Short mmCIF file of N, CA and C in Angstrom, two decimals:
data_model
loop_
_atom_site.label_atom_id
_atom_site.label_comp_id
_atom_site.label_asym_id
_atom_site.label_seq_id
_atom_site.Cartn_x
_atom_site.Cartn_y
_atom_site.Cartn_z
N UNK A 19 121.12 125.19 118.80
CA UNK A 19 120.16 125.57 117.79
C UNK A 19 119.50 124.33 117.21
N UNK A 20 118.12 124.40 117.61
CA UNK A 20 117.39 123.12 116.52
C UNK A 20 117.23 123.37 115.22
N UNK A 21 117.64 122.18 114.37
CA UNK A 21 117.47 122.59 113.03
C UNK A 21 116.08 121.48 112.62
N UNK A 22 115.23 121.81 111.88
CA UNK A 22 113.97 121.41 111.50
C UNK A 22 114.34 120.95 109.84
N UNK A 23 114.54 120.19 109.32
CA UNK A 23 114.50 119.42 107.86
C UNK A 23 113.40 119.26 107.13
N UNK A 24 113.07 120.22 106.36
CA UNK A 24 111.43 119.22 105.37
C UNK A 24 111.75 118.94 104.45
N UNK A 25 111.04 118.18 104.06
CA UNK A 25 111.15 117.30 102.33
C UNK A 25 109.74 116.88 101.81
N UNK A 26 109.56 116.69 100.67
CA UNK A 26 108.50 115.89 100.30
C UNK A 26 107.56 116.75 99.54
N UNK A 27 108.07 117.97 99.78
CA UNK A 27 106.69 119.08 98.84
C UNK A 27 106.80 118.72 97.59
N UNK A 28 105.45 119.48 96.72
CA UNK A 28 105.27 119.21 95.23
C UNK A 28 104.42 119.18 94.65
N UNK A 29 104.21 119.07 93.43
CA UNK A 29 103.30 119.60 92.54
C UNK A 29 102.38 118.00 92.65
N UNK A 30 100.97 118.37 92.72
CA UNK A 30 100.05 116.64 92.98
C UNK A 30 98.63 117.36 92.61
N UNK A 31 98.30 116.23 91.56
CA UNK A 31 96.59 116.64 90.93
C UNK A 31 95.70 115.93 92.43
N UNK A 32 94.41 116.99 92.54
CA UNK A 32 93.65 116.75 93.22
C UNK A 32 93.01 115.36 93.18
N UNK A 33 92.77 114.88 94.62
CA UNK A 33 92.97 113.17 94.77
C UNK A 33 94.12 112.74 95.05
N UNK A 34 95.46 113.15 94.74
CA UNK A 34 96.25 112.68 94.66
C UNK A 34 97.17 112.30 96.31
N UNK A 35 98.35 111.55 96.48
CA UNK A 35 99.19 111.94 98.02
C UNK A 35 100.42 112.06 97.63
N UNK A 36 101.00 112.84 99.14
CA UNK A 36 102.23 113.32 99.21
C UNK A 36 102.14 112.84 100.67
N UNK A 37 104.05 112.45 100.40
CA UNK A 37 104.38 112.25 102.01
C UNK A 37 105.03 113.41 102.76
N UNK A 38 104.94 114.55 103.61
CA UNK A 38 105.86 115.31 104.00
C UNK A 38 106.71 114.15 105.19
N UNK A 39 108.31 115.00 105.33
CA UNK A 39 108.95 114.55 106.06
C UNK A 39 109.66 115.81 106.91
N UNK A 40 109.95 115.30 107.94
CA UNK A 40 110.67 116.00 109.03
C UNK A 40 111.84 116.10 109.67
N UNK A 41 112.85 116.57 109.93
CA UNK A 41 113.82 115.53 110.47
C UNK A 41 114.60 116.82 111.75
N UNK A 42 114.75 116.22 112.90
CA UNK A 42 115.38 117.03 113.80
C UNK A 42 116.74 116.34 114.49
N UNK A 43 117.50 117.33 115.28
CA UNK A 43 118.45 117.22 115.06
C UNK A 43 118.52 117.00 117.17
N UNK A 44 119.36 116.28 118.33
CA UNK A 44 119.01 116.04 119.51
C UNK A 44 118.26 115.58 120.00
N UNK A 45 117.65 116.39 121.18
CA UNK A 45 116.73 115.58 121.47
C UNK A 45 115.42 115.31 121.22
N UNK A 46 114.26 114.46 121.70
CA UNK A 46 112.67 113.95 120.84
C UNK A 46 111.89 114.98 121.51
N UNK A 47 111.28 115.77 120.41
CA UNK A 47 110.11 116.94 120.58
C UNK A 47 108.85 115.98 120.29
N UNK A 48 107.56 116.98 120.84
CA UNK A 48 106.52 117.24 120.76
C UNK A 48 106.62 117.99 119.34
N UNK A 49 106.01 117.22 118.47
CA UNK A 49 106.44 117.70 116.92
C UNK A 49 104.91 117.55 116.16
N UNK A 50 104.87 118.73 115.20
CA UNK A 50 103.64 119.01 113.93
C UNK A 50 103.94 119.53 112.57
N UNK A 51 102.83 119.62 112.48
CA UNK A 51 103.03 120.18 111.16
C UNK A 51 101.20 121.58 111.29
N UNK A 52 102.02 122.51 110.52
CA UNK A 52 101.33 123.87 110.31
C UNK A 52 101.33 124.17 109.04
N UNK A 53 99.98 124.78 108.28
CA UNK A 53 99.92 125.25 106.98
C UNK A 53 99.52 126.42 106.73
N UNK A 54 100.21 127.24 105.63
CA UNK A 54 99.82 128.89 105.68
C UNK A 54 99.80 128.92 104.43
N UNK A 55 98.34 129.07 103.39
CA UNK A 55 97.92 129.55 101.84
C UNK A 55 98.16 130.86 102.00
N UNK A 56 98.83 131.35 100.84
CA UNK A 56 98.67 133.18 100.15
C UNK A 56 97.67 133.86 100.65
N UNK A 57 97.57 135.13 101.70
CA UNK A 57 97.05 135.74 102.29
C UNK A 57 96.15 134.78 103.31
N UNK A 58 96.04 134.11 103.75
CA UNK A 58 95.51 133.59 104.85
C UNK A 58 96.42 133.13 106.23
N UNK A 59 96.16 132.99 107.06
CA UNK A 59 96.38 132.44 108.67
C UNK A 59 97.46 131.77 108.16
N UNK A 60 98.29 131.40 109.41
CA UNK A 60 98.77 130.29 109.75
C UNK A 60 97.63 129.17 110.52
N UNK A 61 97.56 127.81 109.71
CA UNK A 61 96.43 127.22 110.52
C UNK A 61 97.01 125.71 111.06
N UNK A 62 96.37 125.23 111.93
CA UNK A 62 97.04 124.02 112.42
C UNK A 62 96.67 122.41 111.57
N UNK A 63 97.42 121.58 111.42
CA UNK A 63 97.23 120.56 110.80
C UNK A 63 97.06 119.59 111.27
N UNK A 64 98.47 119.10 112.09
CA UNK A 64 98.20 117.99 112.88
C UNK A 64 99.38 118.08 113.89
N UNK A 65 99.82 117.34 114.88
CA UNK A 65 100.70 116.90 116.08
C UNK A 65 100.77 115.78 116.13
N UNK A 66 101.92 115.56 117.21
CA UNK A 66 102.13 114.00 117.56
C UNK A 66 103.19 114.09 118.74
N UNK A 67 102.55 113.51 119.48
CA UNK A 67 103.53 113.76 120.98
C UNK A 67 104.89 112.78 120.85
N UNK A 68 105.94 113.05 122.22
CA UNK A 68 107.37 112.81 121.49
C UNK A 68 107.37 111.17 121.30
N UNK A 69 106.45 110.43 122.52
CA UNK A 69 106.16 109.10 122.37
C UNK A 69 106.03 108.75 121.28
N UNK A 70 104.86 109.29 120.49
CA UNK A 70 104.33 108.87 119.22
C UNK A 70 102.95 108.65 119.78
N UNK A 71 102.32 108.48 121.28
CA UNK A 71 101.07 107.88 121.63
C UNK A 71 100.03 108.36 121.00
N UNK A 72 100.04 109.78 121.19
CA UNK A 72 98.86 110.59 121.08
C UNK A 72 99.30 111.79 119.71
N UNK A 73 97.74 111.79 119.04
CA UNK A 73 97.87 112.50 117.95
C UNK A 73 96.68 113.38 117.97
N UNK A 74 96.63 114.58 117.02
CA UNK A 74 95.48 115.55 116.85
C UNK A 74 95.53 115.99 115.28
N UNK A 75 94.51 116.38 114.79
CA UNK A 75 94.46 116.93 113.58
C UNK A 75 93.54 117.99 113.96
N UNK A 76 93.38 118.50 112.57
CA UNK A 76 92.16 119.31 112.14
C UNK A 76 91.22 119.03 111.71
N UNK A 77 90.13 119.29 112.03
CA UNK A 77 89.06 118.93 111.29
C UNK A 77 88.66 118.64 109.74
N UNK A 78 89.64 119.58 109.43
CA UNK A 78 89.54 119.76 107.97
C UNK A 78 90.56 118.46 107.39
N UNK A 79 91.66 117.70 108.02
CA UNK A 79 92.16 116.68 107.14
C UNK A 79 91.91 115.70 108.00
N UNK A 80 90.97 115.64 108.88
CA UNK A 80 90.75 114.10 109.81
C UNK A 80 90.53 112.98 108.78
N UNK A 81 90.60 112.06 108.56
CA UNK A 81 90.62 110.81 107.90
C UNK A 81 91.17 110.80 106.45
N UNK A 82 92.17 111.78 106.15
CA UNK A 82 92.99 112.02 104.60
C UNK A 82 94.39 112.18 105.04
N UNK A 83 94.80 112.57 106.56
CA UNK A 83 95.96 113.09 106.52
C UNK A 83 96.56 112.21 107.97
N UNK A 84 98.04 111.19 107.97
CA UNK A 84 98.37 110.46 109.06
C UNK A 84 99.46 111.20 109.72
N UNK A 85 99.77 111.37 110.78
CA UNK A 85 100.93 111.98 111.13
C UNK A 85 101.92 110.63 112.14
N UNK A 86 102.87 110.61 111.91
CA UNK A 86 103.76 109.45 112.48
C UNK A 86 105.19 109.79 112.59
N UNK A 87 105.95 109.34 113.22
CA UNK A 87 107.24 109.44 113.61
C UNK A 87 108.29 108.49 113.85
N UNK A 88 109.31 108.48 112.97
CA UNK A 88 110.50 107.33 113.47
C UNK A 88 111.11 108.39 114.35
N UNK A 89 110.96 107.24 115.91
CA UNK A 89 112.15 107.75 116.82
C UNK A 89 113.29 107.87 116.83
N UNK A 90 113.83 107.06 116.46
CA UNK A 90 115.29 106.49 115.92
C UNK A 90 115.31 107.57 114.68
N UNK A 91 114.87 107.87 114.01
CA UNK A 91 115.52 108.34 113.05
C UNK A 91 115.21 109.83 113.46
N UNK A 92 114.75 110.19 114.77
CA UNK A 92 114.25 111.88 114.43
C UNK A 92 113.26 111.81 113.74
N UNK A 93 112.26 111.66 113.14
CA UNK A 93 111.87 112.14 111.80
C UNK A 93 110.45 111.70 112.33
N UNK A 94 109.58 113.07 111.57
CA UNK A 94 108.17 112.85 111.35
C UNK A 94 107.64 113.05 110.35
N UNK A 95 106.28 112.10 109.96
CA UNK A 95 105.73 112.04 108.55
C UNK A 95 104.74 112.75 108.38
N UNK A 96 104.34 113.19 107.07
CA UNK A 96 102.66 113.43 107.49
C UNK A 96 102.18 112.80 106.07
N UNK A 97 101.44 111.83 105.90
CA UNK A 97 100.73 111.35 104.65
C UNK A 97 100.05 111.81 104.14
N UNK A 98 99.28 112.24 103.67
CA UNK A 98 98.77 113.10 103.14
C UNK A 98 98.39 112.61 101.65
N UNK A 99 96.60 112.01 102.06
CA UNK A 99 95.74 111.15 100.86
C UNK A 99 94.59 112.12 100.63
N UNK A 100 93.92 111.67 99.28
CA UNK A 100 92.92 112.60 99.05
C UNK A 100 92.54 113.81 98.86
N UNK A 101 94.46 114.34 98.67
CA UNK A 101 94.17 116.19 98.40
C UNK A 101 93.50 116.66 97.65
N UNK A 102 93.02 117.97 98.28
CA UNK A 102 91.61 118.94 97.81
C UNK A 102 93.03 120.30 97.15
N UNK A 103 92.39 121.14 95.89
CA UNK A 103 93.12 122.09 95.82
C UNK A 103 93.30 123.25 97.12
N UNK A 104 92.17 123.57 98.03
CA UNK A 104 92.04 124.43 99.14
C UNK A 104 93.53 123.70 100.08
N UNK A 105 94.31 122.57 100.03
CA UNK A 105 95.16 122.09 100.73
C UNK A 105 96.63 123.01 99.85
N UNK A 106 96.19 123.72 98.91
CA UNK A 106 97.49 124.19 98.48
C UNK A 106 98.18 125.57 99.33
N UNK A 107 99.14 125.18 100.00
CA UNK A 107 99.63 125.98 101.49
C UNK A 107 101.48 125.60 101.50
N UNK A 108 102.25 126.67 102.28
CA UNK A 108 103.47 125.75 102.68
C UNK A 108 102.97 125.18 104.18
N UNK A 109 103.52 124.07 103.90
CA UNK A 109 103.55 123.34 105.29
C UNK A 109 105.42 123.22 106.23
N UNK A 110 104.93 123.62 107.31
CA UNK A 110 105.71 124.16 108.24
C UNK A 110 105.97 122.48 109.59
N UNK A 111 106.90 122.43 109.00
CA UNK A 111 107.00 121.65 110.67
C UNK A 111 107.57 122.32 112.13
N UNK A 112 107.45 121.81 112.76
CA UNK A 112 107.30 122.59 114.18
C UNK A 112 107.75 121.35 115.56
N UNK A 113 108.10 122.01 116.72
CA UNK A 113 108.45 121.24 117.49
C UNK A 113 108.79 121.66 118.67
N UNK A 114 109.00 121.37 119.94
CA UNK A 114 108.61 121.95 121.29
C UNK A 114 108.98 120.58 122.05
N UNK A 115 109.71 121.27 123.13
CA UNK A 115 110.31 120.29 124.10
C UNK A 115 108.69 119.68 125.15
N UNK A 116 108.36 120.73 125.15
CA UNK A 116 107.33 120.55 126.44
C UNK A 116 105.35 120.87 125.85
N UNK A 117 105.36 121.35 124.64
CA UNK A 117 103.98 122.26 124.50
C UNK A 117 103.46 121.07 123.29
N UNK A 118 102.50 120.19 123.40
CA UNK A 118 102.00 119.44 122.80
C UNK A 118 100.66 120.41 122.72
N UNK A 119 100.08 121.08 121.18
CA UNK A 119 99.56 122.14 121.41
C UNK A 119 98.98 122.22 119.73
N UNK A 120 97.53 122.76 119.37
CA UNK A 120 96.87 123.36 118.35
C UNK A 120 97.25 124.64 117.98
N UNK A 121 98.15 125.20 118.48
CA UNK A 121 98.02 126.70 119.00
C UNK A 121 99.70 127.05 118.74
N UNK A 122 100.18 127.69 117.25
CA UNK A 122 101.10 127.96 116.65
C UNK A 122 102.39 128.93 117.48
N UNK A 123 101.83 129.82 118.91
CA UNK A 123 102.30 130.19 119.63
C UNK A 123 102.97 129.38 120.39
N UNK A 124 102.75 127.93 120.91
CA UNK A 124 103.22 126.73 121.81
C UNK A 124 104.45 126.86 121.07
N UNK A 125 104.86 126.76 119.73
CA UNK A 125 106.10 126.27 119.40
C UNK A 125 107.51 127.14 119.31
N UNK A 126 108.59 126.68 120.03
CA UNK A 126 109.45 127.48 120.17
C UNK A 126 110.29 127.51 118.67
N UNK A 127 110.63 126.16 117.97
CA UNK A 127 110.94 125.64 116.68
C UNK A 127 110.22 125.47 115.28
N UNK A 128 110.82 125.93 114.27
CA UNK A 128 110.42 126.08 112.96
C UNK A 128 110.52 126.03 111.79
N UNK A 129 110.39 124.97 111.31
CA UNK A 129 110.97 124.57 109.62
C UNK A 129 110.67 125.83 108.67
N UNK A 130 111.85 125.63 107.63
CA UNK A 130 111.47 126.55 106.66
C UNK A 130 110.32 126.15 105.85
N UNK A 131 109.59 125.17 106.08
CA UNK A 131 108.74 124.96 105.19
C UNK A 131 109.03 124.27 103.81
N UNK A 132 107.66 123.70 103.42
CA UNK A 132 107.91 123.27 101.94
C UNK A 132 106.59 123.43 101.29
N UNK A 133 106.59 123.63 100.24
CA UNK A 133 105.12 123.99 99.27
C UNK A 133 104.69 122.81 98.76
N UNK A 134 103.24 122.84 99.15
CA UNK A 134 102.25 121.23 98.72
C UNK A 134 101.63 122.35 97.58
N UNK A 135 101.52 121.89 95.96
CA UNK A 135 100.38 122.50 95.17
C UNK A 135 99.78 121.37 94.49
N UNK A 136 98.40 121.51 94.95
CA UNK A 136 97.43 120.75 94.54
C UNK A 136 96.11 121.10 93.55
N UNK A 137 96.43 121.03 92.06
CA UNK A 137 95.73 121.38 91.43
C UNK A 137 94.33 120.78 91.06
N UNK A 138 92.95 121.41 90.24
CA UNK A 138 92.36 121.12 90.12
C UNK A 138 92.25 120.53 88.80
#
């Protein structure tokens, strides 16, 4: 059983950052992060392949939001500068042996999540 670790949620005035963290447990996934606001989608945020080489976001946090990973430690980050209140969502980390993927179906693994609220 993979277990998925988050940390880092919390209450942050608009402008403000938060670091989410990740932490898994064996072997190195193809690992993200996913966000789902009160009555809306699950929508995609960002990835990071198990290397660390290659990364993707969303359009919506391209140049506010970094995604990174200590190998050694398991663990992936997501930085997260310049929050807008519309960023207030739980964020979900996620992870997959093989599916480096935008697409919330790819992932076999699933954090319980943690709540980012970003007020105005």
């Amino acid at each position: 059983q993979v277990q998925l670790v988050e940390s880092g949620g919390g209450l942050v005035q608009a402008g403000g950052s938060l670091r989410l963290s990740c932490t898994t447990s064996g072997r190195t996934y193809h690992m993200g992060w996913f966000r789902q606001a009160p009555g809306k989608e699950r929508e995609f945020v960002a990835v990071i392949s198990r290397g660390g080489s290659m990364t993707s976001y969303a359009d919506s946090v391209k140049g506010r939001f970094t995604i990174s990973r200590d190998i050694a430690k398991n663990t992936v980050y997501l930085q997260m500068r310049s929050l807008k209140p519309e960023g207030t969502a739980g964020y979900y980390c996620v992870a997959d042996p093989d599916q480096y993927s935008t697409r919330p179906v790819a992932y076999d693994y699933w954090g319980q999540g943690t709540q980012v609220t970003v007020s105005s």
